[in-house]
Coordinates of C-alpha atoms and ligand atoms in Angstrom, one line a residue:
X11 CA -15.6 10.3 19.8
X12 CA -16.0 6.7 19.0
X13 CA -13.3 5.3 21.2
X14 CA -11.6 5.7 24.5
X15 CA -8.2 4.4 23.2
X16 CA -5.7 6.9 24.7
X17 CA -3.3 6.5 21.8
X18 CA -6.0 7.3 19.3
X19 CA -7.3 10.3 21.2
X20 CA -3.8 11.7 21.8
X21 CA -2.9 11.5 18.1
X22 CA -6.2 12.9 16.9
X23 CA -5.7 15.9 19.3
X24 CA -2.2 16.5 17.8
X25 CA -3.5 16.5 14.3
X26 CA -6.3 18.9 15.3
X27 CA -3.8 21.2 16.9
X28 CA -1.7 21.1 13.7
X29 CA -4.5 21.4 11.0
X30 CA -6.7 23.8 13.1
X31 CA -10.1 22.8 11.5
X32 CA -13.2 24.7 12.1
X33 CA -15.0 21.5 13.1
X34 CA -14.2 17.9 13.9
X35 CA -16.5 15.1 12.8
X36 CA -16.0 11.4 13.7
X37 CA -17.3 9.1 11.0
X38 CA -19.4 6.4 12.6
X39 CA -20.4 4.8 9.3
X40 CA -24.1 5.2 9.8
X41 CA -26.3 5.7 6.7
X42 CA -27.7 8.8 8.3
X43 CA -24.3 10.4 8.6
X44 CA -23.3 9.3 5.1
X45 CA -26.5 10.7 3.5
X46 CA -25.8 14.0 5.1
X47 CA -22.3 14.1 3.6
X48 CA -23.6 13.0 0.2
X49 CA -26.1 15.9 0.3
X50 CA -23.4 18.3 1.4
X51 CA -21.1 17.2 -1.4
X52 CA -23.8 17.6 -4.0
X53 CA -24.7 21.1 -2.7
X54 CA -21.0 22.1 -3.0
X55 CA -20.7 20.4 -6.5
X56 CA -18.0 18.1 -5.3
X57 CA -20.3 15.3 -6.4
X58 CA -23.0 15.2 -9.2
X59 CA -26.0 13.0 -8.3
X60 CA -26.6 10.7 -11.3
X61 CA -29.9 9.3 -12.6
X62 CA -31.4 7.6 -9.5
X63 CA -33.6 5.3 -11.5
X64 CA -30.8 3.9 -13.7
X65 CA -27.9 4.3 -11.2
X66 CA -29.3 4.2 -7.7
X67 CA -27.0 5.7 -5.1
X68 CA -24.4 6.7 -7.8
X69 CA -22.4 9.9 -8.1
X70 CA -19.9 11.5 -10.4
X71 CA -16.8 13.3 -9.3
X72 CA -14.2 15.2 -11.4
X73 CA -10.8 15.9 -10.1
X74 CA -8.5 18.7 -11.1
X75 CA -6.7 18.1 -14.4
X76 CA -3.3 18.0 -12.7
X77 CA -4.5 15.4 -10.3
X78 CA -5.6 12.2 -12.2
X79 CA -3.2 9.4 -11.1
X80 CA -0.7 8.3 -8.5
X81 CA 2.4 10.5 -8.4
X82 CA 5.4 8.2 -8.0
X83 CA 7.9 11.0 -8.0
X84 CA 6.1 12.6 -5.1
X85 CA 5.9 9.4 -3.1
X86 CA 8.4 8.9 -0.3
X87 CA 9.4 6.2 2.2
X88 CA 11.0 8.0 5.2
X89 CA 13.1 5.7 7.4
X90 CA 15.8 6.7 9.8
X91 CA 18.4 4.9 7.6
X92 CA 18.3 5.6 3.9
X93 CA 19.3 2.0 3.2
X94 CA 16.1 0.7 4.7
X95 CA 14.0 2.5 2.0
X96 CA 16.2 0.9 -0.6
X97 CA 17.3 1.8 -4.1
X98 CA 13.8 1.9 -5.6
X99 CA 12.1 4.3 -3.3
X100 CA 12.3 8.1 -2.9
X101 CA 13.8 8.7 0.5
X102 CA 14.0 11.6 2.9
X103 CA 15.1 11.8 6.6
X104 CA 11.9 11.5 8.7
X105 CA 12.6 14.6 10.8
X106 CA 13.3 16.7 7.8
X107 CA 10.2 15.5 6.1
X108 CA 8.0 16.0 9.1
X109 CA 9.3 19.5 9.5
X110 CA 8.6 20.3 5.8
X111 CA 5.1 18.8 5.9
X112 CA 4.2 20.3 9.3
X113 CA 4.6 23.7 7.6
X114 CA 2.2 22.7 4.8
X115 CA -0.3 21.1 7.3
X116 CA -0.2 24.0 9.7
X117 CA -3.7 25.6 9.7
X118 CA -4.5 23.8 6.5
X119 CA -8.1 23.0 7.6
X120 CA -9.0 26.5 8.8
X121 CA -12.7 27.0 7.8
X122 CA -12.9 23.4 6.9
X123 CA -14.3 20.3 8.6
X124 CA -11.9 17.6 9.7
X125 CA -13.3 14.1 9.3
X126 CA -11.9 11.2 11.4
X127 CA -12.4 7.9 9.7
X128 CA -11.8 4.7 11.6
X129 CA -11.5 1.7 9.2
X130 CA -10.5 -1.9 9.2
X131 CA -8.4 -3.4 6.4
X132 CA -9.7 -7.0 6.3
X133 CA -12.9 -8.5 7.9
X134 CA -13.8 -7.2 11.4
X135 CA -12.6 -9.7 13.9
X136 CA -10.0 -11.4 11.7
X137 CA -6.5 -12.2 13.0
X138 CA -5.3 -11.0 9.6
X139 CA -7.0 -7.6 9.7
X140 CA -5.5 -4.3 10.8
X141 CA -7.0 -1.0 11.9
X142 CA -6.3 2.4 10.3
X143 CA -7.6 5.9 11.0
X144 CA -7.6 8.5 8.2
X145 CA -8.0 12.1 9.0
X146 CA -9.1 14.1 6.0
X147 CA -10.8 17.3 4.9
X148 CA -12.4 15.7 1.8
X149 CA -15.9 14.3 1.8
X150 CA -15.0 12.5 -1.4
X151 CA -12.4 10.6 0.6
X152 CA -14.9 9.7 3.3
X153 CA -17.4 8.4 0.8
X154 CA -14.8 6.4 -1.1
X155 CA -13.3 5.0 2.1
X156 CA -16.9 3.9 3.0
X157 CA -16.9 1.7 -0.2
X158 CA -13.3 0.6 -0.1
X159 CA -13.0 -0.4 3.6
X160 CA -15.0 -1.6 6.5
X161 CA -15.4 1.9 7.8
X162 CA -17.0 3.3 11.0
X163 CA -17.2 2.6 14.7
X164 CA -17.0 -1.2 14.3
X165 CA -13.4 -0.8 13.0
X166 CA -12.5 -0.1 16.6
X167 CA -13.6 -3.6 17.6
X168 CA -10.4 -4.8 16.1
X169 CA -8.3 -2.4 18.2
X170 CA -7.5 -3.9 21.6
X171 CA -7.8 -1.6 24.5
X172 CA -5.2 1.1 24.4
X173 CA -3.4 -0.8 21.6
X174 CA -1.0 1.4 19.6
X175 CA -1.3 -0.9 16.5
X176 CA -3.2 1.3 14.2
X177 CA -2.0 3.2 11.1
X178 CA -2.2 7.0 11.4
X179 CA -3.2 8.6 8.1
X180 CA -3.4 12.3 7.7
X181 CA -4.7 13.8 4.4
X182 CA -5.5 17.3 3.2
X183 CA -6.4 18.3 -0.3
X184 CA -5.0 21.7 0.7
X185 CA -4.9 23.7 -2.6
X186 CA -4.3 20.6 -4.9
X187 CA -1.1 22.3 -5.6
X188 CA 1.0 19.9 -7.7
X189 CA 4.3 21.5 -6.7
X190 CA 3.6 20.9 -3.0
X191 CA 2.0 17.4 -3.5
X192 CA 3.5 14.8 -1.2
X193 CA 2.5 11.2 -0.5
X194 CA 4.8 10.3 2.4
X195 CA 5.1 7.1 4.5
X196 CA 6.9 6.8 7.8
X197 CA 6.8 3.0 8.2
X198 CA 8.7 3.1 11.5
X199 CA 5.9 5.3 13.0
X200 CA 2.9 3.6 11.3
X201 CA 2.2 6.9 9.7
X202 CA 1.2 8.3 6.3
X203 CA 0.9 12.0 5.4
X204 CA -0.6 13.0 2.1
X205 CA -1.2 16.6 0.9
X206 CA -2.3 18.5 -2.1
X207 CA -4.0 15.7 -4.0
X208 CA -7.6 14.5 -4.1
X209 CA -7.1 11.5 -6.3
X210 CA -7.4 7.7 -5.6
X211 CA -4.3 6.0 -4.6
X212 CA -2.8 9.3 -3.3
X213 CA -5.6 9.9 -0.8
X214 CA -7.6 6.7 -0.1
X215 CA -4.9 6.0 2.5
X216 CA -6.1 2.5 3.3
X217 CA -5.3 1.3 -0.2
X218 CA -1.8 1.6 -1.6
X219 CA -0.3 3.6 1.2
X220 CA -1.4 1.4 4.1
X221 CA -2.4 -2.0 2.6
X222 CA 0.8 -2.2 0.5
X223 CA 3.5 0.2 1.5
X224 CA 3.1 0.2 5.3
X225 CA 1.7 -3.4 5.4
X226 CA 4.6 -4.8 3.4
X227 CA 6.9 -3.4 6.0
X228 CA 4.8 -4.7 8.8
X229 CA 4.6 -8.1 7.0
X230 CA 8.3 -8.4 6.8
X231 CA 8.7 -7.7 10.5
X232 CA 5.7 -9.9 11.5
X233 CA 6.2 -12.8 9.1
X234 CA 3.4 -12.2 6.5
X235 CA 3.1 -10.6 3.1
X236 CA 1.2 -7.7 1.6
X237 CA 1.0 -8.0 -2.2
X238 CA -0.4 -6.2 -5.2
X239 CA -2.5 -9.3 -6.1
X240 CA -6.0 -10.3 -7.1
X241 CA -7.4 -13.4 -5.6
X242 CA -9.9 -15.7 -7.4
X243 CA -11.4 -19.1 -6.9
X244 CA -12.2 -21.7 -9.6
X245 CA -15.0 -24.1 -8.7
X246 CA -15.0 -27.4 -10.6
X247 CA -18.2 -29.3 -11.5
X248 CA -17.9 -31.3 -8.2
X249 CA -17.9 -28.1 -6.2
X250 CA -14.3 -28.1 -5.2
X251 CA -12.7 -24.6 -5.3
X252 CA -9.0 -23.9 -5.9
X253 CA -7.7 -20.4 -5.3
X254 CA -5.1 -18.4 -7.3
X255 CA -3.5 -15.0 -6.6
X256 CA -2.0 -12.9 -9.4
X257 CA 0.3 -9.9 -9.3
X258 CA 0.1 -7.6 -12.4
X259 CA 1.2 -4.0 -12.5
X260 CA -1.4 -1.2 -12.4
X261 CA -3.8 -1.3 -15.3
X262 CA -2.5 -4.7 -16.5
X263 CA -5.7 -6.8 -15.9
X264 CA -6.1 -7.7 -12.3
X265 CA -9.7 -6.6 -12.0
X266 CA -10.6 -8.3 -15.3
X267 CA -9.0 -11.6 -14.3
X268 CA -10.5 -11.5 -10.8
X269 CA -14.0 -11.3 -12.3
X270 CA -13.6 -13.4 -15.4
X271 CA -16.6 -15.2 -16.9
X272 CA -15.7 -18.7 -18.1
X273 CA -15.9 -19.4 -21.8
X274 CA -18.8 -21.5 -22.9
X275 CA -16.8 -24.8 -23.0
X276 CA -16.1 -24.5 -19.2
X277 CA -19.5 -23.0 -18.3
X278 CA -21.4 -25.8 -19.7
X279 CA -19.3 -28.3 -17.8
X280 CA -20.2 -26.5 -14.6
X281 CA -17.1 -24.5 -13.8
X282 CA -17.5 -21.2 -12.0
X283 CA -15.1 -18.4 -11.1
X284 CA -15.4 -16.5 -7.8
X285 CA -13.9 -13.1 -7.0
X286 CA -12.2 -12.7 -3.6
X287 CA -10.1 -9.6 -4.4
X288 CA -9.0 -7.5 -7.4
X289 CA -6.0 -5.5 -6.2
X290 CA -4.5 -6.4 -2.9
X291 CA -3.8 -9.6 -1.0
X292 CA -2.5 -10.1 2.6
X293 CA -1.0 -13.6 2.9
X294 CA -0.2 -15.6 6.0
X295 CA 1.2 -19.1 6.4
X296 CA -1.4 -21.4 8.1
X297 CA -0.7 -24.1 10.6
X298 CA -0.7 -26.6 7.7
X299 CA 2.1 -24.7 5.9
X300 CA -0.2 -23.4 3.2
X301 CA -0.5 -19.8 2.1
X302 CA -3.8 -18.2 3.2
X303 CA -4.9 -14.9 1.6
X304 CA -7.5 -12.3 2.4
X305 CA -8.5 -9.3 0.4
X306 CA -8.1 -6.4 2.9
X307 CA -10.4 -4.2 0.9
X308 CA -14.2 -4.0 0.7
X309 CA -14.7 -2.6 -2.8
X310 CA -13.1 -2.1 -6.2
X311 CA -11.4 1.1 -7.4
X312 CA -11.4 -0.1 -11.0
X313 CA -10.2 1.3 -14.3
X314 CA -13.4 2.4 -16.2
X315 CA -12.2 2.6 -19.9
X316 CA -12.4 -0.7 -21.6
X317 CA -15.0 -2.0 -19.1
X318 CA -18.1 -3.3 -20.9
X319 CA -20.6 -6.0 -20.9
X320 CA -18.4 -8.3 -22.9
X321 CA -14.9 -7.6 -21.4
X322 CA -16.0 -7.4 -17.8
X323 CA -19.7 -8.0 -17.1
X324 CA -19.2 -8.5 -13.4
X325 CA -17.4 -5.2 -13.0
X326 CA -20.0 -3.4 -15.0
X327 CA -22.8 -4.9 -12.9
X328 CA -20.9 -3.9 -9.8
X329 CA -21.1 -0.2 -10.8
X330 CA -24.9 0.0 -11.2
X331 CA -25.6 1.1 -7.7
X332 CA -23.9 2.8 -4.8
X333 CA -20.9 3.7 -7.0
X334 CA -18.7 6.8 -7.3
X335 CA -17.4 7.5 -10.8
X336 CA -14.3 9.6 -11.1
X337 CA -13.3 11.4 -14.3
X338 CA -15.6 9.6 -16.7
X339 CA -17.8 11.4 -19.2
X340 CA -21.2 12.7 -18.1
X341 CA -24.1 11.9 -20.5
X342 CA -26.5 14.8 -20.1
X343 CA -29.3 13.1 -22.1
X344 CA -30.2 10.8 -19.2
X345 CA -27.8 11.9 -16.5
X346 CA -25.6 8.7 -16.7
X347 CA -22.0 8.1 -17.4
X348 CA -19.9 7.0 -20.4
X349 CA -16.3 6.0 -21.1
X350 CA -14.2 4.8 -24.0
X351 CA -14.9 1.2 -24.6
X352 CA -18.2 1.1 -22.8
X353 CA -20.0 0.8 -26.2
X354 CA -19.7 2.0 -29.7
X355 CA -22.2 4.7 -29.1
X356 CA -20.7 7.8 -27.4
X357 CA -23.1 10.4 -26.2
X358 CA -23.6 13.6 -28.3
X359 CA -24.7 15.8 -25.5
X360 CA -22.2 15.2 -22.8
X361 CA -19.5 16.8 -20.5
X362 CA -16.0 15.3 -20.7
X363 CA -13.8 14.5 -17.7
X364 CA -12.4 18.0 -17.8
X365 CA -15.9 19.5 -17.4
X366 CA -16.2 20.8 -20.9
X367 CA -19.1 20.3 -23.3
X368 CA -18.4 17.2 -25.3
X369 CA -19.9 15.6 -28.4
X370 CA -18.6 12.0 -28.5
X371 CA -19.7 11.5 -32.1
X372 CA -17.6 14.5 -33.3
X373 CA -14.9 15.2 -30.9
X374 CA -11.4 13.7 -31.3
X375 CA -10.8 14.2 -27.6
X376 CA -11.4 11.5 -25.1
X377 CA -14.6 11.8 -23.0
X378 CA -13.1 9.9 -20.0
X379 CA -9.6 10.1 -18.7
X380 CA -7.6 6.9 -19.5
X381 CA -7.2 6.4 -15.7
X382 CA -10.8 7.3 -14.9
X383 CA -12.2 4.9 -12.2
X384 CA -15.3 3.5 -10.5
X385 CA -15.4 2.9 -6.8
X386 CA -17.9 0.1 -6.3
X387 CA -18.9 -2.0 -3.3
X388 CA -17.7 -5.7 -3.4
X389 CA -21.1 -6.8 -2.4
X390 CA -22.5 -5.6 -5.8
X391 CA -20.3 -8.0 -7.7
X392 CA -22.3 -11.0 -9.1
X393 CA -19.2 -13.2 -8.8
X394 CA -18.2 -12.3 -5.3
X395 CA -16.9 -15.3 -3.4
X396 CA -18.8 -16.6 -0.4
X397 CA -15.3 -16.7 1.3
X398 CA -15.0 -12.9 0.8
X399 CA -15.4 -12.3 4.6
X400 CA -13.7 -15.5 5.7
X401 CA -11.5 -14.4 8.6
X402 CA -8.9 -17.1 7.9
X403 CA -8.5 -16.3 4.2
X404 CA -8.5 -18.8 1.4
X405 CA -5.6 -21.3 0.7
X406 CA -3.6 -20.5 -2.5
X407 CA -2.7 -23.2 -5.0
X408 CA -0.8 -20.9 -7.4
X409 CA 0.7 -17.5 -7.6
X410 CA 0.9 -15.8 -11.0
X411 CA 3.1 -12.9 -12.1
X412 CA 2.4 -11.1 -15.3
X413 CA 2.7 -7.8 -17.2
X414 CA 2.5 -6.2 -20.6
X415 CA 5.2 -7.4 -22.8
X416 CA 4.7 -7.1 -26.6
X417 CA 7.5 -9.6 -27.1
X418 CA 9.9 -11.8 -25.2
X419 CA 7.5 -13.3 -22.5
X420 CA 5.4 -16.3 -23.6
X421 CA 1.6 -16.6 -22.8
X422 CA 2.4 -18.7 -19.8
X423 CA 5.2 -20.6 -18.1
X424 CA 5.9 -22.3 -14.8
X425 CA 8.9 -21.8 -12.5
X426 CA 11.1 -24.8 -11.7
X427 CA 10.9 -24.1 -7.9
X428 CA 9.8 -21.6 -5.4
X429 CA 13.3 -19.9 -5.5
X430 CA 13.1 -19.7 -9.3
X431 CA 9.6 -18.4 -9.0
X432 CA 10.8 -15.6 -6.8
X433 CA 13.4 -14.8 -9.4
X434 CA 10.7 -14.6 -12.1
X435 CA 8.7 -12.2 -9.9
X436 CA 11.7 -10.2 -9.0
X437 CA 12.7 -9.7 -12.6
X438 CA 9.4 -9.1 -14.3
X439 CA 9.0 -6.1 -16.6
X440 CA 6.0 -4.4 -18.0
X441 CA 5.0 -1.4 -20.1
X442 CA 3.9 1.6 -18.0
X443 CA 0.3 2.7 -18.0
X444 CA -1.9 5.7 -17.2
X445 CA -2.3 4.6 -13.6
X446 CA 0.6 6.7 -12.6
X447 CA 1.7 10.1 -14.1
X448 CA 4.6 9.9 -16.5
X449 CA 5.2 8.3 -19.9
X450 CA 2.9 5.4 -20.9
X451 CA 4.2 2.3 -22.8
X452 CA 7.8 2.3 -21.6
X453 CA 9.1 -1.0 -20.4
X454 CA 10.3 -1.0 -16.9
X455 CA 11.3 -3.7 -14.3
X456 CA 8.5 -3.9 -11.8
X457 CA 9.3 -6.7 -9.3
X458 CA 6.2 -8.5 -8.2
X459 CA 4.2 -5.5 -9.5
X460 CA 5.4 -3.9 -6.3
X461 CA 7.9 -1.3 -7.6
X462 CA 5.7 1.7 -6.6
X463 CA 4.3 -0.1 -3.5
X464 CA 7.1 -1.7 -1.5
X465 CA 7.6 0.1 1.8
X466 CA 11.1 -1.0 2.4
X467 CA 14.3 -2.1 0.8
X468 CA 13.4 -4.3 -2.2
X469 CA 16.4 -6.5 -1.8
X470 CA 15.2 -7.3 1.7
X471 CA 11.7 -7.9 0.2
X472 CA 13.1 -10.5 -2.2
X473 CA 14.8 -12.2 0.8
X474 CA 11.4 -12.2 2.7
X475 CA 9.8 -13.9 -0.3
X476 CA 12.5 -16.6 -0.3
X477 CA 12.1 -17.1 3.4
X478 CA 8.3 -17.4 3.2
X479 CA 8.7 -20.3 0.8
X480 CA 11.1 -22.0 3.1
X481 CA 8.8 -21.5 6.1
X482 CA 5.9 -23.1 4.2
X483 CA 7.6 -26.5 4.2
X484 CA 7.1 -27.3 0.6
X485 CA 3.4 -26.3 0.8
X486 CA 4.0 -23.0 -0.9
X487 CA 1.9 -22.3 -4.0
X488 CA 3.5 -23.0 -7.4
X489 CA 4.6 -19.9 -9.2
X490 CA 3.7 -19.1 -12.8
X491 CA 4.1 -16.2 -15.2
X492 CA 1.6 -15.0 -17.8
X493 CA 1.5 -12.4 -20.6
X494 CA -1.8 -11.6 -22.3
X495 CA -0.2 -8.8 -24.3
X496 CA 2.0 -10.4 -27.0
X497 CA 1.4 -8.5 -30.2
X498 CA 1.7 -9.4 -33.9
X499 CA 3.6 -7.4 -36.6
X500 CA 0.7 -5.0 -36.7
X501 CA 0.8 -4.3 -33.0
X502 CA -2.5 -6.2 -32.4
X503 CA -2.8 -8.5 -29.3
X504 CA -2.6 -12.1 -30.5
X505 CA -4.2 -13.8 -27.5
X506 CA -7.9 -13.0 -27.1
X507 CA -7.6 -12.4 -23.4
X508 CA -10.3 -11.6 -20.9
X509 CA -12.6 -14.6 -20.3
X510 CA -10.4 -16.8 -22.4
X511 CA -7.6 -16.4 -19.9
X512 CA -9.5 -19.1 -18.0
X513 CA -7.9 -21.6 -20.5
X514 CA -4.5 -20.7 -19.2
X515 CA -5.7 -20.8 -15.6
X516 CA -7.0 -24.3 -16.2
X517 CA -3.6 -25.4 -17.5
X518 CA -2.1 -23.9 -14.3
X519 CA -4.4 -25.8 -12.1
X520 CA -3.7 -29.0 -14.0
X521 CA 0.0 -28.5 -13.4
X522 CA -0.7 -27.9 -9.7
X523 CA -2.5 -31.2 -9.6
X524 CA 0.2 -33.0 -11.6
X525 CA -2.3 -33.9 -14.3
X526 CA -0.2 -32.8 -17.4
X527 CA 3.4 -32.7 -18.3
X528 CA 5.1 -29.8 -19.9
X529 CA 8.0 -28.7 -22.2
X530 CA 11.1 -27.9 -20.2
X531 CA 12.7 -24.7 -21.7
X532 CA 15.5 -22.5 -20.6
X533 CA 13.1 -20.1 -18.8
X534 CA 10.7 -22.6 -17.3
X535 CA 8.0 -25.1 -18.1
X536 CA 5.9 -24.2 -21.1
X537 CA 2.6 -25.9 -22.0
X538 CA 2.4 -28.5 -24.7
X539 CA 0.0 -27.0 -27.2
X540 CA -2.4 -29.9 -26.9
X541 CA -2.8 -29.2 -23.2
X542 CA -4.2 -25.7 -23.7
X543 CA -7.9 -26.0 -24.6
X544 CA -8.6 -23.9 -27.7
X545 CA -12.1 -25.2 -28.3
X546 CA -14.5 -22.5 -29.5
X547 CA -11.6 -20.1 -30.1
X548 CA -10.6 -18.6 -33.4
X549 CA -6.9 -19.3 -32.8
X550 CA -5.0 -22.1 -34.5
X551 CA -2.2 -24.2 -33.0
X552 CA 0.4 -22.4 -35.1
X553 CA -0.5 -19.1 -33.5
X554 CA -0.5 -20.7 -30.1
X555 CA 2.9 -22.1 -30.8
X556 CA 4.0 -18.6 -31.7
X557 CA 2.9 -17.0 -28.5
X558 CA 4.4 -19.9 -26.4
X559 CA 7.7 -19.6 -28.2
X560 CA 10.9 -18.4 -26.5
X561 CA 13.3 -16.4 -28.6
X562 CA 16.7 -17.2 -27.3
X563 CA 18.4 -14.0 -28.5
X564 CA 15.7 -11.9 -26.8
X565 CA 16.2 -13.8 -23.6
X566 CA 19.9 -13.4 -23.7
X567 CA 19.3 -9.7 -23.9
X568 CA 16.8 -10.1 -21.1
X569 CA 19.4 -11.8 -18.9
X570 CA 21.8 -9.0 -19.5
X571 CA 19.2 -6.4 -18.5
X572 CA 18.4 -8.4 -15.4
X573 CA 22.1 -8.4 -14.5
X574 CA 22.2 -4.6 -14.9
X575 CA 19.0 -4.3 -12.8
X576 CA 20.3 -6.4 -10.0
X577 CA 23.3 -4.1 -9.6
X578 CA 20.9 -1.6 -8.0
X579 CA 20.5 -3.9 -5.1
X580 CA 24.2 -4.3 -4.3
X581 CA 24.5 -5.4 -0.7
X582 CA 20.9 -6.6 -0.2
X583 CA 20.3 -8.8 -3.3
X584 CA 19.9 -12.4 -2.0
X585 CA 22.5 -14.9 -3.2
X586 CA 19.7 -17.1 -4.3
X587 CA 18.7 -14.7 -7.0
X588 CA 22.2 -14.2 -8.3
X589 CA 22.4 -18.0 -8.5
X590 CA 19.1 -18.1 -10.4
X591 CA 20.4 -15.5 -12.9
X592 CA 23.5 -17.7 -13.4
X593 CA 21.3 -20.7 -13.9
X594 CA 19.2 -18.9 -16.5
X595 CA 22.4 -17.9 -18.4
X596 CA 23.7 -21.4 -18.3
X597 CA 20.4 -22.8 -19.6
X598 CA 20.3 -20.3 -22.4
X599 CA 23.8 -21.4 -23.5
X600 CA 23.0 -25.1 -23.7
Ligands
GTP23 P1 -5.2 -1.3 -11.3 O1 -6.6 -1.1 -10.8 O2 -4.6 -0.1 -11.8 O3 -4.3 -2.0 -10.4 O4 -5.4 -2.2 -12.7 P2 -5.8 -3.7 -13.0 O5 -4.5 -4.5 -12.9 O6 -6.9 -4.1 -12.1 O7 -6.2 -3.7 -14.5 P3 -7.7 -3.8 -15.2 O8 -8.2 -5.2 -15.0 O9 -8.5 -2.7 -14.8 O10 -7.3 -3.7 -16.7 C1 -6.7 -2.6 -17.2 C2 -6.8 -2.5 -18.7 O11 -6.3 -3.7 -19.3 C3 -8.2 -2.4 -19.2 O12 -8.3 -1.4 -20.2 C4 -8.6 -3.7 -19.7 O13 -9.6 -3.7 -20.7 C5 -7.2 -4.3 -20.2 N1 -7.2 -5.8 -20.1 C6 -7.5 -6.5 -19.0 N2 -7.4 -7.8 -19.3 C7 -7.0 -7.9 -20.5 C8 -6.6 -9.0 -21.4 O14 -6.7 -10.2 -21.0 N3 -6.2 -8.8 -22.7 C9 -6.1 -7.5 -23.1 N4 -5.7 -7.3 -24.4 N5 -6.4 -6.4 -22.3 C10 -6.8 -6.6 -21.1
SPV24 C1 -3.1 1.2 -9.1 O1 -2.6 2.2 -9.6 O2 -2.5 0.1 -9.0 C2 -4.5 1.2 -8.6 C3 -5.2 2.6 -8.5 O3 -5.1 0.3 -8.1 S1 -4.7 3.5 -7.2 O4 -5.6 3.3 -6.1 O5 -4.7 4.9 -7.7 O6 -3.3 3.2 -6.8
MN25 MN1 -3.7 -1.6 -8.4

């Protein structure tokens, strides 16, 4: 036992009585204890120890084939009133759900060890941090939580004596039975129950379940925000750093943007990019009215495929030690890992993510699952910001929304106001990806990239956004929208993306500083082509014009679809957003 907090001890005892484990182990976070667990996981084949010369402290894990991504249809928000979960969440009455799940959890840890993981989301000692406890029967979860959070006895330093302000997470892999898989949130009880999965966002309960679903609900009640956003800093040659947060849906480029390497033209002038976070931001308004953001996580759970020295050098570097790889290919030649897009040289003597022998030179099957991931400590990242552990967070100059849109949305545009920016976020759409089970490549509305992660009624969430802007007394960040994914007639991405996205960020910062004017269009301010620096790029002004263009007929259709989408939120949709839709329609007419 690592605490004397009565609320913690009482709850743990209840969970022990329910799950009936053979043994209970409190995770103190010591290397000694972690090493014992690593050894145990290797012995039981839960983990494969990789080449310790090339990949020190690294392991490979394969999940079951039916358990490779978040399961949105099995994810529930259970509030007393259905209305409080809203039209975008699966809902069930809490009592009913507890009863159903209690049956599944009853005795589920017989002959198993129960691990009790205290962790802090956010730096220890920060007024922006929160404590969670995850109970699990999976060593894989313990070892991942060790990378993704500040885990162990120090987490309790953030929990005031006998405070009840901690999130109660209960997880069991049970039989990894997809038919009885549930990821359930009880926001009114600070509680998360997850069963029959052993994959990422379903089971690392500090991440999407707490830091977004529960935290968004807490944030609404306590006056702050929990968002699906990366945070990065751009340092100019004088050493001044400006911070930007960006919300893109899953597998739409947050990790890549957060770690971008500036193109030569900026590098040689002395610009630098610093990574604060790659997935989640908790945002509070400071005394000066500005938005301050922390990254509540301590590591990266990043998409492996497509990550290579050129596309994301910093991410790749981050994975070279103390990293857990999930569902990538295993290169038997030198006991290392491989995934599609790492290089052009797939291994011949390998095992694919399913555990079958695999010859990458001959097989038409993929070696790594499209949603295969690395769990890497933030401290490994060469571009990690020196403000990473700043207890007060970093001040935001701009907020960016974005997604995958082959057509319609231009490379970048700026909102007319905070309220209009909230409208842009609330109506953004993106093609679905492999990060969740279901069809890939289907366009869906994903407000603020939070559709799968908002822990309460999304209409109320929009209202909260509008109010946060009002509270900041005109100091709120400017809001922009980007789209790296416009395609040509052959379906090829037109914009080079990755590091070159810095060119767009530089325009955004110039707009924040009032240094350039812009083209006023019906959807927002669009750059004048001369203000986007194309130096060193194989892209002419004509093509740039093309990806900055706005097709009125597509936008008229867009406005109609938005109107249809808004109908979902009858009763909670803020008037301000209806007004913004009308404004858009009016502007499109003129
Ligand atoms: P989650 O961890 O699921 O939240 O994903 P993410 O938003 O962090 O996405 P990530 O940065 O891992 O990128 C996902 C995929 O998009 C990868 O295959 C990247 O190679 C690709 N990608 C990222 N940035 C760009 C870009 O600027 N252009 C293009 N064309 N692809 C990109
Ligand atoms: C996402 O899907 O947005 C992720 C991965 O960041 S997971 O942790 O599985 O949610
Ligand atoms: Mn994510």
